Amino acid sequence: MSYVGPDFEPPQPRRSRRGPLTVAVAALVPGALAGWLVWQAVADDSGDGAGPQQTQGAASSAAGSPTPSSTGDDKDASPTSSAPAAPTPLKGKVVVIDPGHNPGNFQHTAEINRKVNIGTNSKECDTTGTATNAGYTEAQFTLDVSRRLRTILQQQGATVKFTQNGDRSWGPCIDERAEIGNKANADAVVSIHADGAGAGQRGFHVILPGTVHDGAADTRPIIATSRDLGERIAGNFARETGTAPSNYIGEGTGLDVRTDLGGLNLSTVPKVFIECGNMRDSQDAARLTSGAWRQKAASGISDGIVSFLRG
Ligand code: ZN
């Protein structure tokens, strides 16, 4: 029976696990630090082991005494497992979302025009981004989609970090945006944008890092994983939004490879950009300015990330 397990099995593996670990740490590290580490090791061990055991123990004793054996366990298991409800497939995963540009960039042209090194060459720290003909800015769009995306990813258990959240007056610079993903050791990074192409040019595309090995830039380790991430985002974005891939970049694939973007060149973790549509085209703009459509966009991007992270 299942309640035999918690009462009977755990003490032995717990003791044997804790024993060598404690001895090894104590032998390696002298003084107070050793004490702290041993405490950490024991605390971690008992924390990992005791949580479920206590739950199971309490559950089995509570359910076990009034009701006989397996029926009691089954009855107990169903409400306990359905109570948390939402599955958290992204637990332990770190996703960095990079909302392109910054609503304040328009007022800080001197700061954002400063050149930064992107490995291959120098480039402006950041740009203002584009806007629809009616004045809805790309920076507003990217923050909105990013926040929607964050909500969905957090609901699935991911740890989500932003490069900016409208909480600073400009930037950050493209090299710092890359650095934020790198320092977070992100499992996936997506940079959210919308394009500023000519009227009649429509649809979305995902930008993948091309091979760059120059100066501080070396994309070779992230080429394959970024492509995988990008293909999954493109497919799910198309399905979820019902939007066709770009008719002006990528020859209908919805994918483009670039070696001139600092945010990709300097990344050491899987990263892509998505241009969700063309703000300068009236039909695309109608979509980009719709909250309902942006929710679908966030959902499609999220589905791609989840698919990538689950493998
Ligand atoms: Zn942009």
mmCIF file of C-alpha atoms and ligand atoms in Angstrom:
data_model
loop_
_atom_site.group_PDB
_atom_site.id
_atom_site.type_symbol
_atom_site.label_atom_id
_atom_site.label_comp_id
_atom_site.label_asym_id
_atom_site.label_seq_id
_atom_site.Cartn_x
_atom_site.Cartn_y
_atom_site.Cartn_z
ATOM 1 C CA MET A 1 0.000 0.000 0.000
ATOM 2 C CA SER A 2 1.132 3.458 -0.619
ATOM 3 C CA TYR A 3 1.051 4.497 3.032
ATOM 4 C CA VAL A 4 3.613 1.859 3.834
ATOM 5 C CA GLY A 5 6.130 3.757 1.709
ATOM 6 C CA PRO A 6 6.280 7.007 3.614
ATOM 7 C CA ASP A 7 6.442 5.232 6.957
ATOM 8 C CA PHE A 8 8.902 2.620 5.953
ATOM 9 C CA GLU A 9 11.196 3.548 3.069
ATOM 10 C CA PRO A 10 12.330 7.160 3.394
ATOM 11 C CA PRO A 11 14.357 7.052 6.617
ATOM 12 C CA GLN A 12 17.020 4.816 5.138
ATOM 13 C CA PRO A 13 17.735 6.659 1.881
ATOM 14 C CA ARG A 14 17.510 9.950 3.735
ATOM 15 C CA ARG A 15 20.083 8.876 6.295
ATOM 16 C CA SER A 16 22.417 7.394 3.746
ATOM 17 C CA ARG A 17 22.123 10.454 1.508
ATOM 18 C CA ARG A 18 22.697 12.886 4.291
ATOM 19 C CA GLY A 19 25.589 10.971 5.801
ATOM 20 C CA PRO A 20 28.174 11.085 2.997
ATOM 21 C CA LEU A 21 27.128 14.569 1.985
ATOM 22 C CA THR A 22 27.656 15.918 5.475
ATOM 23 C CA VAL A 23 30.970 14.112 5.856
ATOM 24 C CA ALA A 24 32.229 15.274 2.473
ATOM 25 C CA VAL A 25 31.341 18.892 3.083
ATOM 26 C CA ALA A 26 32.767 18.849 6.592
ATOM 27 C CA ALA A 27 36.022 17.367 5.341
ATOM 28 C CA LEU A 28 36.408 19.920 2.595
ATOM 29 C CA VAL A 29 35.439 23.136 4.292
ATOM 30 C CA PRO A 30 36.757 24.290 7.664
ATOM 31 C CA GLY A 31 35.172 26.363 10.399
ATOM 32 C CA ALA A 32 31.943 28.259 10.381
ATOM 33 C CA LEU A 33 31.511 28.015 6.625
ATOM 34 C CA ALA A 34 31.433 24.236 6.922
ATOM 35 C CA GLY A 35 28.773 24.497 9.559
ATOM 36 C CA TRP A 36 26.683 26.731 7.341
ATOM 37 C CA LEU A 37 27.098 24.456 4.350
ATOM 38 C CA VAL A 38 26.231 21.384 6.384
ATOM 39 C CA TRP A 39 23.176 23.153 7.671
ATOM 40 C CA GLN A 40 22.272 24.082 4.104
ATOM 41 C CA ALA A 41 22.791 20.545 2.898
ATOM 42 C CA VAL A 42 20.728 19.063 5.682
ATOM 43 C CA ALA A 43 18.065 21.717 5.336
ATOM 44 C CA ASP A 44 17.846 21.168 1.586
ATOM 45 C CA ASP A 45 17.774 17.453 1.984
ATOM 46 C CA SER A 46 15.106 17.383 4.634
ATOM 47 C CA GLY A 47 13.250 20.119 2.807
ATOM 48 C CA ASP A 48 13.065 18.137 -0.398
ATOM 49 C CA GLY A 49 12.375 14.879 1.312
ATOM 50 C CA ALA A 50 10.122 15.945 4.120
ATOM 51 C CA GLY A 51 7.659 18.062 2.179
ATOM 52 C CA PRO A 52 6.036 15.311 0.176
ATOM 53 C CA GLN A 53 6.537 12.776 2.944
ATOM 54 C CA GLN A 54 4.755 14.894 5.494
ATOM 55 C CA THR A 55 1.968 15.526 3.046
ATOM 56 C CA GLN A 56 1.657 11.882 2.205
ATOM 57 C CA GLY A 57 1.952 10.848 5.810
ATOM 58 C CA ALA A 58 -0.707 13.284 6.906
ATOM 59 C CA ALA A 59 -2.889 12.356 3.992
ATOM 60 C CA SER A 60 -2.613 8.644 4.540
ATOM 61 C CA SER A 61 -3.165 8.833 8.275
ATOM 62 C CA ALA A 62 -6.113 11.168 7.813
ATOM 63 C CA ALA A 63 -7.639 9.124 5.050
ATOM 64 C CA GLY A 64 -6.374 5.786 6.232
ATOM 65 C CA SER A 65 -7.981 5.636 9.651
ATOM 66 C CA PRO A 66 -11.613 6.247 8.763
ATOM 67 C CA THR A 67 -11.599 4.403 5.448
ATOM 68 C CA PRO A 68 -9.987 1.114 4.623
ATOM 69 C CA SER A 69 -6.827 0.885 2.558
ATOM 70 C CA SER A 70 -6.703 1.731 -1.146
ATOM 71 C CA THR A 71 -10.113 3.339 -1.383
ATOM 72 C CA GLY A 72 -9.023 5.846 1.220
ATOM 73 C CA ASP A 73 -5.841 6.677 -0.650
ATOM 74 C CA ASP A 74 -7.626 7.105 -3.940
ATOM 75 C CA LYS A 75 -10.277 9.317 -2.469
ATOM 76 C CA ASP A 76 -7.610 11.364 -0.832
ATOM 77 C CA ALA A 77 -5.430 11.611 -3.911
ATOM 78 C CA SER A 78 -8.002 13.043 -6.270
ATOM 79 C CA PRO A 79 -8.864 16.253 -4.410
ATOM 80 C CA THR A 80 -5.227 16.823 -3.471
ATOM 81 C CA SER A 81 -3.969 16.491 -7.030
ATOM 82 C CA SER A 82 -6.786 18.479 -8.612
ATOM 83 C CA ALA A 83 -6.628 21.289 -6.068
ATOM 84 C CA PRO A 84 -3.496 22.996 -7.535
ATOM 85 C CA ALA A 85 -5.284 22.594 -10.899
ATOM 86 C CA ALA A 86 -3.052 24.546 -13.288
ATOM 87 C CA PRO A 87 -0.169 22.450 -14.638
ATOM 88 C CA THR A 88 3.203 24.124 -14.365
ATOM 89 C CA PRO A 89 5.258 22.659 -17.218
ATOM 90 C CA LEU A 90 7.698 25.586 -17.079
ATOM 91 C CA LYS A 91 8.563 25.298 -13.399
ATOM 92 C CA GLY A 92 12.288 25.942 -13.005
ATOM 93 C CA LYS A 93 12.581 27.556 -16.455
ATOM 94 C CA VAL A 94 13.740 31.136 -16.913
ATOM 95 C CA VAL A 95 12.332 33.149 -19.797
ATOM 96 C CA VAL A 96 13.576 36.661 -20.536
ATOM 97 C CA ILE A 97 11.202 38.890 -22.478
ATOM 98 C CA ASP A 98 12.708 41.880 -24.246
ATOM 99 C CA PRO A 99 10.050 44.498 -25.080
ATOM 100 C CA GLY A 100 11.644 46.267 -28.040
ATOM 101 C CA HIS A 101 12.502 49.974 -27.708
ATOM 102 C CA ASN A 102 11.088 52.121 -24.875
ATOM 103 C CA PRO A 103 8.258 54.660 -24.892
ATOM 104 C CA GLY A 104 10.725 57.218 -23.473
ATOM 105 C CA ASN A 105 13.308 56.801 -26.245
ATOM 106 C CA PHE A 106 11.686 59.601 -28.247
ATOM 107 C CA GLN A 107 12.687 62.069 -25.511
ATOM 108 C CA HIS A 108 16.231 60.719 -25.111
ATOM 109 C CA THR A 109 17.718 60.748 -28.565
ATOM 110 C CA ALA A 110 21.201 61.724 -27.382
ATOM 111 C CA GLU A 111 21.370 58.787 -24.997
ATOM 112 C CA ILE A 112 20.025 56.209 -27.429
ATOM 113 C CA ASN A 113 22.206 57.409 -30.302
ATOM 114 C CA ARG A 114 25.375 56.639 -28.381
ATOM 115 C CA LYS A 115 27.254 53.812 -30.122
ATOM 116 C CA VAL A 116 27.775 50.456 -28.450
ATOM 117 C CA ASN A 117 29.914 47.537 -29.532
ATOM 118 C CA ILE A 118 27.973 44.570 -30.939
ATOM 119 C CA GLY A 119 30.998 42.453 -31.799
ATOM 120 C CA THR A 120 30.924 42.916 -35.557
ATOM 121 C CA ASN A 121 30.768 46.697 -35.368
ATOM 122 C CA SER A 122 29.298 49.598 -33.432
ATOM 123 C CA LYS A 123 25.633 50.444 -33.486
ATOM 124 C CA GLU A 124 23.203 52.859 -31.846
ATOM 125 C CA CYS A 125 22.438 51.997 -28.216
ATOM 126 C CA ASP A 126 18.736 51.775 -29.009
ATOM 127 C CA THR A 127 16.153 53.189 -31.424
ATOM 128 C CA THR A 128 12.738 54.781 -31.056
ATOM 129 C CA GLY A 129 10.949 52.107 -33.048
ATOM 130 C CA THR A 130 8.075 52.768 -35.413
ATOM 131 C CA ALA A 131 4.387 53.625 -34.982
ATOM 132 C CA THR A 132 1.077 53.246 -36.791
ATOM 133 C CA ASN A 133 -0.132 56.150 -38.918
ATOM 134 C CA ALA A 134 -2.532 56.973 -36.073
ATOM 135 C CA GLY A 135 0.360 57.224 -33.599
ATOM 136 C CA TYR A 136 0.198 53.950 -31.676
ATOM 137 C CA THR A 137 3.878 53.379 -31.031
ATOM 138 C CA GLU A 138 5.824 50.170 -31.403
ATOM 139 C CA ALA A 139 7.132 50.686 -27.850
ATOM 140 C CA GLN A 140 3.569 50.699 -26.491
ATOM 141 C CA PHE A 141 2.804 47.596 -28.525
ATOM 142 C CA THR A 142 5.872 45.672 -27.400
ATOM 143 C CA LEU A 143 5.218 46.360 -23.707
ATOM 144 C CA ASP A 144 1.590 45.310 -23.990
ATOM 145 C CA VAL A 145 2.325 42.030 -25.755
ATOM 146 C CA SER A 146 5.222 41.355 -23.379
ATOM 147 C CA ARG A 147 3.042 41.794 -20.301
ATOM 148 C CA ARG A 148 0.372 39.515 -21.722
ATOM 149 C CA LEU A 149 3.055 36.971 -22.561
ATOM 150 C CA ARG A 150 4.525 37.210 -19.057
ATOM 151 C CA THR A 151 1.140 36.455 -17.480
ATOM 152 C CA ILE A 152 0.686 33.328 -19.583
ATOM 153 C CA LEU A 153 4.208 32.056 -18.946
ATOM 154 C CA GLN A 154 4.003 32.702 -15.198
ATOM 155 C CA GLN A 155 0.730 30.792 -15.047
ATOM 156 C CA GLN A 156 2.673 27.816 -16.401
ATOM 157 C CA GLY A 157 5.326 28.135 -13.733
ATOM 158 C CA ALA A 158 8.081 29.994 -15.566
ATOM 159 C CA THR A 159 10.298 32.608 -13.973
ATOM 160 C CA VAL A 160 9.978 35.629 -16.257
ATOM 161 C CA LYS A 161 12.313 38.598 -16.428
ATOM 162 C CA PHE A 162 11.986 41.763 -18.507
ATOM 163 C CA THR A 163 14.775 43.840 -20.008
ATOM 164 C CA GLN A 164 12.591 46.899 -19.375
ATOM 165 C CA ASN A 165 9.030 47.348 -18.221
ATOM 166 C CA GLY A 166 8.387 51.004 -18.974
ATOM 167 C CA ASP A 167 10.068 51.651 -15.643
ATOM 168 C CA ARG A 168 13.091 53.550 -16.928
ATOM 169 C CA SER A 169 13.247 56.698 -19.005
ATOM 170 C CA TRP A 170 15.029 55.179 -22.019
ATOM 171 C CA GLY A 171 16.739 52.024 -23.266
ATOM 172 C CA PRO A 172 18.363 49.818 -22.162
ATOM 173 C CA CYS A 173 21.004 49.676 -24.882
ATOM 174 C CA ILE A 174 21.010 46.609 -27.111
ATOM 175 C CA ASP A 175 24.184 45.231 -25.535
ATOM 176 C CA GLU A 176 22.626 45.497 -22.082
ATOM 177 C CA ARG A 177 19.452 43.829 -23.336
ATOM 178 C CA ALA A 178 21.543 40.858 -24.444
ATOM 179 C CA GLU A 179 23.466 40.880 -21.175
ATOM 180 C CA ILE A 180 20.267 40.645 -19.135
ATOM 181 C CA GLY A 181 19.349 37.374 -20.864
ATOM 182 C CA ASN A 182 22.890 36.068 -20.511
ATOM 183 C CA LYS A 183 23.167 36.890 -16.807
ATOM 184 C CA ALA A 184 19.780 35.321 -16.122
ATOM 185 C CA ASN A 185 21.109 32.188 -17.840
ATOM 186 C CA ALA A 186 17.767 32.221 -19.609
ATOM 187 C CA ASP A 187 16.399 29.043 -21.144
ATOM 188 C CA ALA A 188 14.807 31.200 -23.832
ATOM 189 C CA VAL A 189 14.757 34.886 -24.750
ATOM 190 C CA VAL A 190 12.303 36.561 -27.084
ATOM 191 C CA SER A 191 12.511 40.159 -28.228
ATOM 192 C CA ILE A 192 9.113 41.600 -29.150
ATOM 193 C CA HIS A 193 8.793 44.045 -32.058
ATOM 194 C CA ALA A 194 6.552 45.259 -34.865
ATOM 195 C CA ASP A 195 7.949 46.408 -38.173
ATOM 196 C CA GLY A 196 7.880 49.720 -39.992
ATOM 197 C CA ALA A 197 7.825 48.666 -43.643
ATOM 198 C CA GLY A 198 5.834 50.052 -46.580
ATOM 199 C CA ALA A 199 2.072 49.856 -47.029
ATOM 200 C CA GLY A 200 1.062 46.544 -48.607
ATOM 201 C CA GLN A 201 3.910 44.733 -46.913
ATOM 202 C CA ARG A 202 2.203 42.483 -44.422
ATOM 203 C CA GLY A 203 2.571 39.625 -42.000
ATOM 204 C CA PHE A 204 4.903 38.520 -39.229
ATOM 205 C CA HIS A 205 8.415 37.142 -39.237
ATOM 206 C CA VAL A 206 10.772 35.703 -36.648
ATOM 207 C CA ILE A 207 14.427 36.763 -36.785
ATOM 208 C CA LEU A 208 17.051 34.138 -35.992
ATOM 209 C CA PRO A 209 20.708 34.801 -35.184
ATOM 210 C CA GLY A 210 23.107 34.138 -38.053
ATOM 211 C CA THR A 211 26.606 32.871 -37.461
ATOM 212 C CA VAL A 212 28.788 35.613 -36.031
ATOM 213 C CA HIS A 213 32.210 35.096 -34.504
ATOM 214 C CA ASP A 214 33.803 38.458 -34.116
ATOM 215 C CA GLY A 215 34.969 40.411 -31.094
ATOM 216 C CA ALA A 216 32.625 39.915 -28.160
ATOM 217 C CA ALA A 217 30.095 38.169 -30.392
ATOM 218 C CA ASP A 218 29.986 34.403 -30.863
ATOM 219 C CA THR A 219 26.583 33.074 -31.842
ATOM 220 C CA ARG A 220 27.788 29.639 -32.893
ATOM 221 C CA PRO A 221 26.605 27.887 -29.701
ATOM 222 C CA ILE A 222 23.076 29.296 -29.990
ATOM 223 C CA ILE A 223 22.394 28.955 -33.715
ATOM 224 C CA ALA A 224 20.624 25.591 -33.630
ATOM 225 C CA THR A 225 18.679 26.123 -30.428
ATOM 226 C CA SER A 226 17.581 29.597 -31.494
ATOM 227 C CA ARG A 227 16.341 28.234 -34.813
ATOM 228 C CA ASP A 228 14.368 25.578 -32.992
ATOM 229 C CA LEU A 229 12.871 28.221 -30.703
ATOM 230 C CA GLY A 230 12.105 30.519 -33.626
ATOM 231 C CA GLU A 231 10.465 27.856 -35.779
ATOM 232 C CA ARG A 232 8.213 26.820 -32.923
ATOM 233 C CA ILE A 233 7.231 30.419 -32.206
ATOM 234 C CA ALA A 234 6.545 31.113 -35.900
ATOM 235 C CA GLY A 235 4.339 28.040 -36.289
ATOM 236 C CA ASN A 236 2.347 28.665 -33.145
ATOM 237 C CA PHE A 237 2.054 32.397 -33.808
ATOM 238 C CA ALA A 238 0.624 31.747 -37.273
ATOM 239 C CA ARG A 239 -1.851 29.201 -35.926
ATOM 240 C CA GLU A 240 -2.953 31.211 -32.918
ATOM 241 C CA THR A 241 -3.359 34.592 -34.650
ATOM 242 C CA GLY A 242 -4.406 33.341 -38.080
ATOM 243 C CA THR A 243 -1.790 35.709 -39.499
ATOM 244 C CA ALA A 244 0.188 34.815 -42.602
ATOM 245 C CA PRO A 245 3.976 34.915 -42.611
ATOM 246 C CA SER A 246 5.557 38.050 -44.024
ATOM 247 C CA ASN A 247 4.996 38.690 -47.733
ATOM 248 C CA TYR A 248 8.163 40.813 -47.936
ATOM 249 C CA ILE A 249 10.808 38.956 -45.862
ATOM 250 C CA GLY A 250 11.620 35.253 -45.577
ATOM 251 C CA GLU A 251 9.967 34.029 -48.780
ATOM 252 C CA GLY A 252 6.846 32.834 -47.023
ATOM 253 C CA THR A 253 8.634 30.955 -44.239
ATOM 254 C CA GLY A 254 8.065 33.599 -41.557
ATOM 255 C CA LEU A 255 11.767 33.257 -40.739
ATOM 256 C CA ASP A 256 14.701 35.563 -41.384
ATOM 257 C CA VAL A 257 18.357 35.215 -40.400
ATOM 258 C CA ARG A 258 20.370 38.308 -39.482
ATOM 259 C CA THR A 259 23.884 39.039 -38.324
ATOM 260 C CA ASP A 260 23.493 42.784 -37.751
ATOM 261 C CA LEU A 261 21.430 42.828 -34.577
ATOM 262 C CA GLY A 262 23.386 43.418 -31.371
ATOM 263 C CA GLY A 263 20.678 41.820 -29.275
ATOM 264 C CA LEU A 264 21.242 38.535 -31.119
ATOM 265 C CA ASN A 265 24.975 38.810 -31.787
ATOM 266 C CA LEU A 266 25.802 39.231 -28.112
ATOM 267 C CA SER A 267 23.452 36.572 -26.783
ATOM 268 C CA THR A 268 24.875 33.411 -25.249
ATOM 269 C CA VAL A 269 21.433 31.859 -24.707
ATOM 270 C CA PRO A 270 18.738 30.831 -27.226
ATOM 271 C CA LYS A 271 17.167 34.018 -28.515
ATOM 272 C CA VAL A 272 14.958 35.270 -31.332
ATOM 273 C CA PHE A 273 13.169 38.456 -32.326
ATOM 274 C CA ILE A 274 9.616 38.500 -33.570
ATOM 275 C CA GLU A 275 8.229 41.246 -35.803
ATOM 276 C CA CYS A 276 4.537 40.707 -35.166
ATOM 277 C CA GLY A 277 3.333 42.693 -38.171
ATOM 278 C CA ASN A 278 3.864 45.905 -40.103
ATOM 279 C CA MET A 279 2.628 48.978 -38.238
ATOM 280 C CA ARG A 280 2.720 51.075 -41.438
ATOM 281 C CA ASP A 281 0.227 48.858 -43.257
ATOM 282 C CA SER A 282 -3.396 49.698 -42.448
ATOM 283 C CA GLN A 283 -4.607 46.086 -42.390
ATOM 284 C CA ASP A 284 -1.746 44.933 -40.180
ATOM 285 C CA ALA A 285 -2.190 48.039 -38.012
ATOM 286 C CA ALA A 286 -5.832 47.131 -37.421
ATOM 287 C CA ARG A 287 -4.631 43.861 -35.925
ATOM 288 C CA LEU A 288 -1.728 45.297 -33.960
ATOM 289 C CA THR A 289 -3.978 47.886 -32.305
ATOM 290 C CA SER A 290 -6.536 45.271 -31.225
ATOM 291 C CA GLY A 291 -6.189 44.032 -27.652
ATOM 292 C CA ALA A 292 -7.890 40.768 -28.577
ATOM 293 C CA TRP A 293 -5.381 40.177 -31.369
ATOM 294 C CA ARG A 294 -2.438 41.038 -29.098
ATOM 295 C CA GLN A 295 -3.713 38.447 -26.645
ATOM 296 C CA LYS A 296 -3.636 35.857 -29.417
ATOM 297 C CA ALA A 297 -0.152 37.033 -30.369
ATOM 298 C CA ALA A 298 1.044 36.554 -26.792
ATOM 299 C CA SER A 299 -0.607 33.155 -26.669
ATOM 300 C CA GLY A 300 1.057 32.045 -29.904
ATOM 301 C CA ILE A 301 4.488 33.186 -28.735
ATOM 302 C CA SER A 302 3.929 31.457 -25.405
ATOM 303 C CA ASP A 303 2.924 28.206 -27.099
ATOM 304 C CA GLY A 304 6.141 28.325 -29.109
ATOM 305 C CA ILE A 305 8.242 28.888 -26.005
ATOM 306 C CA VAL A 306 6.482 26.112 -24.096
ATOM 307 C CA SER A 307 6.963 23.733 -27.005
ATOM 308 C CA PHE A 308 10.675 24.619 -27.169
ATOM 309 C CA LEU A 309 11.261 24.291 -23.437
ATOM 310 C CA ARG A 310 9.469 20.964 -23.173
ATOM 311 C CA GLY A 311 11.428 19.630 -26.152
HETATM 312 ZN ZN ZN B 1 11.482 47.252 -33.286
#
